[in-house]
Amino acid sequence: MAKIGFVGLGIMGTPMALNLIKGGHELYLYTRGDVPKELVSAGGKACANGKEVASKADVVIIMVPDTPHVQSALFDADGIAAGLSKGKTVVDMSSISPIETKVFAKRINELGCDYLDAPVSGGEVGAKAASLSIMVGGPQATFDKVKPLFELMGKNITLVGGNGDGQTAKVANQIIVALNIEAVGEALLFAAKAGADPAKVRTALMGGFASSKILEVHGERMVKRTFNPGFRIELHQKDLNLALSSARALGVSLPNTANAQELFNACAAHGGKAWDHSAMVRALEKLANFEIGDKA
């Protein structure tokens, strides 16, 4: 049994932490607001702050929304760094800036501790099912040590390279996901406006070369109009901001990523920051003045 700290218990963090408890580990928990009752009932121990978590755990996992939140969780006066001692490991599973990740890793390494960036893909569904894809940046030895914990949360676990490379892989993932959502939205909107049953079109496409996880999961959301979030638009906006700002620094043009971001921006302008990212289709529907559920 390992002593694990977990900071950040939102839509993703709570089921991830629960899977670690189910795996037989002792968990020390902190989040803004109250620690979810289901985690305490399962045996998790609520802590007052990140410092207390880090003082009690050997491995501390962070799962918060954005780069400033990770910085705060790590380096506030009562943050994780204040409770670390030599030989402990910090694992950031948030999706944040690759550049800042390297800075955070260096600061943690200077305290005599190891650092992995290990962002995930798979959303709330994957977090609950322990089927997340985990993209890891950091030393091989640290990865090998933490991998048994990753295996309780995910299936496709890859050491991509050094610190920051896990975050770079996640940004690449979010580019692909956004562009696939846009493609599925266009296709189903086209089919519906042409008078075909979009649900049956989706079923037909699932058997061909156009098949994808996005068509399977988010195509169904578009047809059934179920846009309660597994992954909020505002978080995908954050990830695409990372992609576009990094691309600018690298001198790389990402024209379709920029277009996807504009569609997310349009959703946000209509009050949709908290919609699931599959609701990008709503921006396309506004442009067409037609919803997938309408009759042509």
Coordinates of C-alpha atoms in Angstrom, one line a residue:
M1 CA 0.0 0.0 0.0
A2 CA 1.4 3.4 -1.0
K3 CA 0.6 6.7 0.7
I4 CA -0.7 8.9 -2.1
G5 CA -1.8 12.5 -2.0
F6 CA -4.4 13.9 -4.4
V7 CA -5.0 17.6 -4.8
G8 CA -7.9 18.6 -7.0
L9 CA -11.1 16.6 -6.8
G10 CA -13.3 17.8 -9.6
I11 CA -15.1 15.9 -12.4
M12 CA -11.9 14.1 -13.2
G13 CA -10.0 14.0 -9.9
T14 CA -12.7 12.4 -7.9
P15 CA -13.1 9.2 -9.9
M16 CA -9.3 9.0 -10.4
A17 CA -8.8 9.2 -6.7
L18 CA -11.5 6.7 -6.0
N19 CA -9.9 4.2 -8.3
L20 CA -6.6 4.5 -6.4
I21 CA -8.5 3.9 -3.1
K22 CA -10.1 0.8 -4.7
G23 CA -6.6 -0.3 -5.7
G24 CA -5.8 -0.6 -2.0
H25 CA -3.9 2.6 -1.5
E26 CA -4.0 5.1 1.4
L27 CA -5.1 8.5 0.1
Y28 CA -4.7 12.0 1.6
L29 CA -7.0 14.5 -0.1
Y30 CA -7.3 18.2 -0.6
T31 CA -9.5 20.3 -2.9
R32 CA -11.0 23.7 -2.9
G33 CA -14.3 23.4 -1.0
D34 CA -15.2 20.1 0.7
V35 CA -13.6 16.8 -0.1
P36 CA -16.4 14.6 -1.8
K37 CA -18.1 12.4 0.7
E38 CA -17.8 9.4 -1.5
L39 CA -14.0 9.5 -1.1
V40 CA -14.1 9.9 2.6
S41 CA -16.6 7.1 2.9
A42 CA -14.2 4.9 0.8
G43 CA -11.4 5.6 3.3
G44 CA -9.8 8.7 2.0
K45 CA -8.4 11.2 4.5
A46 CA -9.3 14.9 4.1
C47 CA -6.5 17.4 4.7
A48 CA -6.4 21.1 5.4
N49 CA -4.1 22.1 2.5
G50 CA -1.6 20.8 0.0
K51 CA 1.2 21.1 2.6
E52 CA -0.4 18.6 4.9
V53 CA -1.1 16.3 1.9
A54 CA 2.6 16.4 0.9
S55 CA 3.8 15.9 4.4
K56 CA 1.8 12.6 4.7
A57 CA 2.1 11.2 1.2
D58 CA 5.1 9.7 -0.7
V59 CA 3.5 10.5 -4.1
V60 CA 1.4 13.6 -4.6
I61 CA -0.9 13.8 -7.6
I62 CA -2.3 17.1 -8.9
M63 CA -5.5 17.4 -11.0
V64 CA -6.5 21.0 -11.4
P65 CA -7.8 23.1 -14.4
D66 CA -5.0 25.3 -15.6
T67 CA -1.3 26.4 -15.3
P68 CA -2.0 29.1 -12.6
H69 CA -3.9 26.5 -10.5
V70 CA -0.9 24.1 -10.6
Q71 CA 1.5 26.9 -9.7
S72 CA -0.7 27.8 -6.7
A73 CA -1.2 24.2 -5.6
L74 CA 2.6 23.7 -5.7
F75 CA 4.1 26.9 -4.5
D76 CA 1.6 28.8 -2.3
A77 CA 2.7 29.2 1.3
D78 CA 0.6 26.2 2.4
G79 CA 1.1 24.4 -0.9
I80 CA 2.6 21.0 -1.8
A81 CA 6.2 22.2 -2.0
A82 CA 6.1 23.4 1.6
G83 CA 5.3 19.8 2.8
L84 CA 7.7 17.9 0.6
S85 CA 10.8 16.1 1.9
K86 CA 13.6 14.6 -0.2
G87 CA 12.7 11.5 -2.1
K88 CA 9.1 12.2 -2.7
T89 CA 7.4 12.4 -6.1
V90 CA 5.0 15.0 -7.6
V91 CA 2.8 13.9 -10.5
D92 CA 0.9 16.7 -12.3
M93 CA -2.0 15.1 -14.2
S94 CA -3.5 18.5 -15.2
S95 CA -3.3 19.8 -18.7
I96 CA -1.1 22.9 -18.7
S97 CA 1.7 24.8 -20.4
P98 CA 4.7 22.6 -21.4
I99 CA 7.0 25.5 -20.9
E100 CA 5.8 26.2 -17.4
T101 CA 5.9 22.5 -16.6
K102 CA 9.7 22.5 -17.1
V103 CA 10.0 25.4 -14.7
F104 CA 7.8 23.6 -12.1
A105 CA 9.8 20.4 -12.5
K106 CA 13.1 22.2 -12.0
R107 CA 11.9 23.8 -8.8
I108 CA 10.6 20.5 -7.4
N109 CA 13.8 18.7 -8.4
E110 CA 15.8 21.4 -6.5
L111 CA 13.9 20.2 -3.3
G112 CA 15.3 16.7 -3.9
C113 CA 12.1 15.3 -5.3
D114 CA 11.0 13.8 -8.6
Y115 CA 8.5 15.3 -11.0
L116 CA 6.3 13.8 -13.7
D117 CA 3.9 15.6 -16.0
A118 CA 1.2 13.1 -16.9
P119 CA -1.8 14.7 -18.5
V120 CA -4.7 12.5 -19.5
S121 CA -7.3 12.0 -22.2
G122 CA -10.6 10.2 -22.0
G123 CA -12.8 12.6 -20.0
E124 CA -15.1 11.8 -17.2
V125 CA -16.1 8.5 -18.8
G126 CA -12.4 7.4 -19.0
A127 CA -11.7 8.6 -15.4
K128 CA -14.6 6.5 -14.0
A129 CA -13.8 3.5 -16.1
A130 CA -10.0 3.7 -15.3
S131 CA -9.4 3.7 -19.1
L132 CA -7.6 7.1 -19.5
S133 CA -4.8 7.6 -21.9
I134 CA -1.9 9.0 -19.9
M135 CA 0.9 10.9 -21.6
V136 CA 4.0 11.2 -19.3
G137 CA 7.0 13.4 -19.3
G138 CA 9.9 12.8 -16.9
P139 CA 12.7 10.4 -16.0
Q140 CA 12.4 6.7 -16.9
A141 CA 13.1 5.6 -13.3
T142 CA 10.4 7.8 -11.8
F143 CA 7.9 6.7 -14.5
D144 CA 8.7 3.0 -13.7
K145 CA 8.1 3.7 -10.0
V146 CA 4.7 5.5 -10.6
K147 CA 3.5 3.3 -13.4
P148 CA 1.5 0.9 -11.1
L149 CA -0.5 3.9 -9.9
F150 CA -1.1 5.0 -13.5
E151 CA -2.4 1.5 -14.3
L152 CA -5.2 1.9 -11.7
M153 CA -6.4 5.0 -13.6
G154 CA -5.7 4.3 -17.2
K155 CA -4.9 1.8 -20.0
N156 CA -2.7 3.5 -22.6
I157 CA 0.2 4.8 -20.6
T158 CA 3.2 6.2 -22.5
L159 CA 6.5 7.8 -21.4
V160 CA 6.8 10.4 -24.2
G161 CA 10.1 11.9 -23.1
G162 CA 11.4 14.4 -20.6
N163 CA 9.5 16.9 -18.4
G164 CA 7.1 18.9 -20.6
D165 CA 6.8 16.3 -23.3
G166 CA 3.8 14.8 -21.7
Q167 CA 2.1 18.2 -21.8
T168 CA 3.2 18.6 -25.5
A169 CA 1.5 15.3 -26.3
K170 CA -1.7 16.4 -24.5
V171 CA -1.8 19.6 -26.5
A172 CA -1.4 17.6 -29.7
N173 CA -4.2 15.3 -28.5
Q174 CA -6.5 18.3 -27.9
I175 CA -5.9 19.6 -31.4
I176 CA -6.9 16.3 -32.9
V177 CA -10.0 16.0 -30.6
A178 CA -11.2 19.5 -31.4
L179 CA -10.8 19.1 -35.2
N180 CA -12.6 15.7 -35.0
I181 CA -15.5 17.2 -33.1
E182 CA -15.8 19.9 -35.7
A183 CA -15.7 17.3 -38.5
V184 CA -18.4 15.1 -36.9
G185 CA -20.5 18.2 -36.2
E186 CA -20.3 19.3 -39.8
A187 CA -21.1 15.8 -41.1
L188 CA -24.1 15.2 -38.9
L189 CA -25.5 18.7 -39.5
F190 CA -25.1 18.2 -43.3
A191 CA -26.9 14.9 -43.1
A192 CA -29.7 16.2 -41.0
K193 CA -30.3 19.3 -43.2
A194 CA -30.3 17.0 -46.2
G195 CA -33.2 15.2 -44.7
A196 CA -31.5 12.0 -43.5
D197 CA -31.8 10.6 -40.0
P198 CA -28.6 11.7 -38.3
A199 CA -28.7 8.9 -35.8
K200 CA -28.8 6.3 -38.6
V201 CA -26.1 8.2 -40.6
R202 CA -23.9 8.0 -37.5
T203 CA -24.5 4.3 -37.2
A204 CA -23.6 3.7 -40.8
L205 CA -20.4 5.8 -40.5
M206 CA -19.4 3.8 -37.4
G207 CA -18.7 0.8 -39.7
G208 CA -16.4 2.6 -42.1
F209 CA -13.2 4.6 -42.4
A210 CA -14.8 7.6 -40.8
S211 CA -15.3 5.7 -37.5
S212 CA -13.8 7.3 -34.4
K213 CA -14.2 7.6 -30.7
I214 CA -15.5 11.2 -31.3
L215 CA -18.1 9.9 -33.8
E216 CA -19.1 7.2 -31.3
V217 CA -19.4 9.3 -28.1
H218 CA -19.8 12.9 -29.2
G219 CA -21.8 12.1 -32.3
E220 CA -24.3 10.4 -30.0
R221 CA -24.3 13.5 -27.8
M222 CA -25.0 15.7 -30.8
V223 CA -27.9 13.6 -31.9
K224 CA -29.4 13.2 -28.4
R225 CA -28.6 16.8 -27.4
T226 CA -26.9 15.7 -24.2
F227 CA -24.4 18.5 -23.6
N228 CA -23.9 18.2 -19.9
P229 CA -20.2 18.3 -19.5
G230 CA -17.8 15.4 -19.5
F231 CA -15.2 18.0 -20.6
R232 CA -16.2 21.7 -20.5
I233 CA -15.7 24.0 -23.5
E234 CA -13.8 26.5 -21.4
L235 CA -11.2 23.8 -20.6
H236 CA -10.8 22.9 -24.3
Q237 CA -10.5 26.6 -25.0
K238 CA -7.6 26.7 -22.5
D239 CA -5.9 23.8 -24.2
L240 CA -6.3 25.3 -27.7
N241 CA -4.9 28.6 -26.3
L242 CA -1.8 26.6 -25.3
A243 CA -1.6 25.1 -28.8
L244 CA -1.9 28.4 -30.6
S245 CA 0.4 30.3 -28.3
S246 CA 3.0 27.5 -28.5
A247 CA 2.6 27.4 -32.3
R248 CA 3.2 31.1 -32.5
A249 CA 6.4 30.7 -30.5
L250 CA 7.5 27.8 -32.7
G251 CA 6.6 29.5 -36.0
V252 CA 4.0 26.9 -36.9
S253 CA 0.7 27.7 -38.5
L254 CA -2.3 25.8 -37.1
P255 CA -5.2 27.2 -39.2
N256 CA -7.8 24.6 -38.4
T257 CA -7.0 24.7 -34.7
A258 CA -7.6 28.4 -34.8
N259 CA -11.0 27.8 -36.6
A260 CA -12.0 25.3 -33.9
Q261 CA -11.1 27.8 -31.2
E262 CA -13.3 30.4 -32.9
L263 CA -16.2 28.0 -32.8
F264 CA -15.7 27.4 -29.1
N265 CA -15.5 31.1 -28.7
A266 CA -18.9 31.4 -30.4
C267 CA -20.4 28.8 -28.0
A268 CA -18.9 30.7 -25.0
A269 CA -20.5 33.9 -26.3
H270 CA -23.9 32.1 -26.2
G271 CA -23.4 31.1 -22.6
G272 CA -21.8 27.8 -23.3
K273 CA -18.5 27.8 -21.4
A274 CA -19.8 25.0 -19.2
W275 CA -21.3 22.9 -22.1
D276 CA -19.5 19.7 -23.0
H277 CA -17.1 20.3 -25.9
S278 CA -19.2 18.2 -28.2
A279 CA -21.6 21.2 -28.1
M280 CA -19.2 23.0 -30.6
V281 CA -21.8 21.7 -33.0
R282 CA -24.2 24.4 -31.7
A283 CA -22.0 27.1 -33.2
L284 CA -22.2 25.3 -36.6
E285 CA -26.0 25.0 -36.1
K286 CA -26.2 28.8 -35.5
L287 CA -24.4 29.4 -38.8
A288 CA -26.8 27.0 -40.6
N289 CA -29.9 28.2 -38.7
F290 CA -30.7 24.5 -38.3
E291 CA -30.3 22.0 -35.5
I292 CA -29.5 18.4 -35.9
G293 CA -32.7 17.5 -34.1
D294 CA -34.9 19.6 -36.5
K295 CA -36.8 18.3 -39.4
A296 CA -35.6 19.4 -42.8

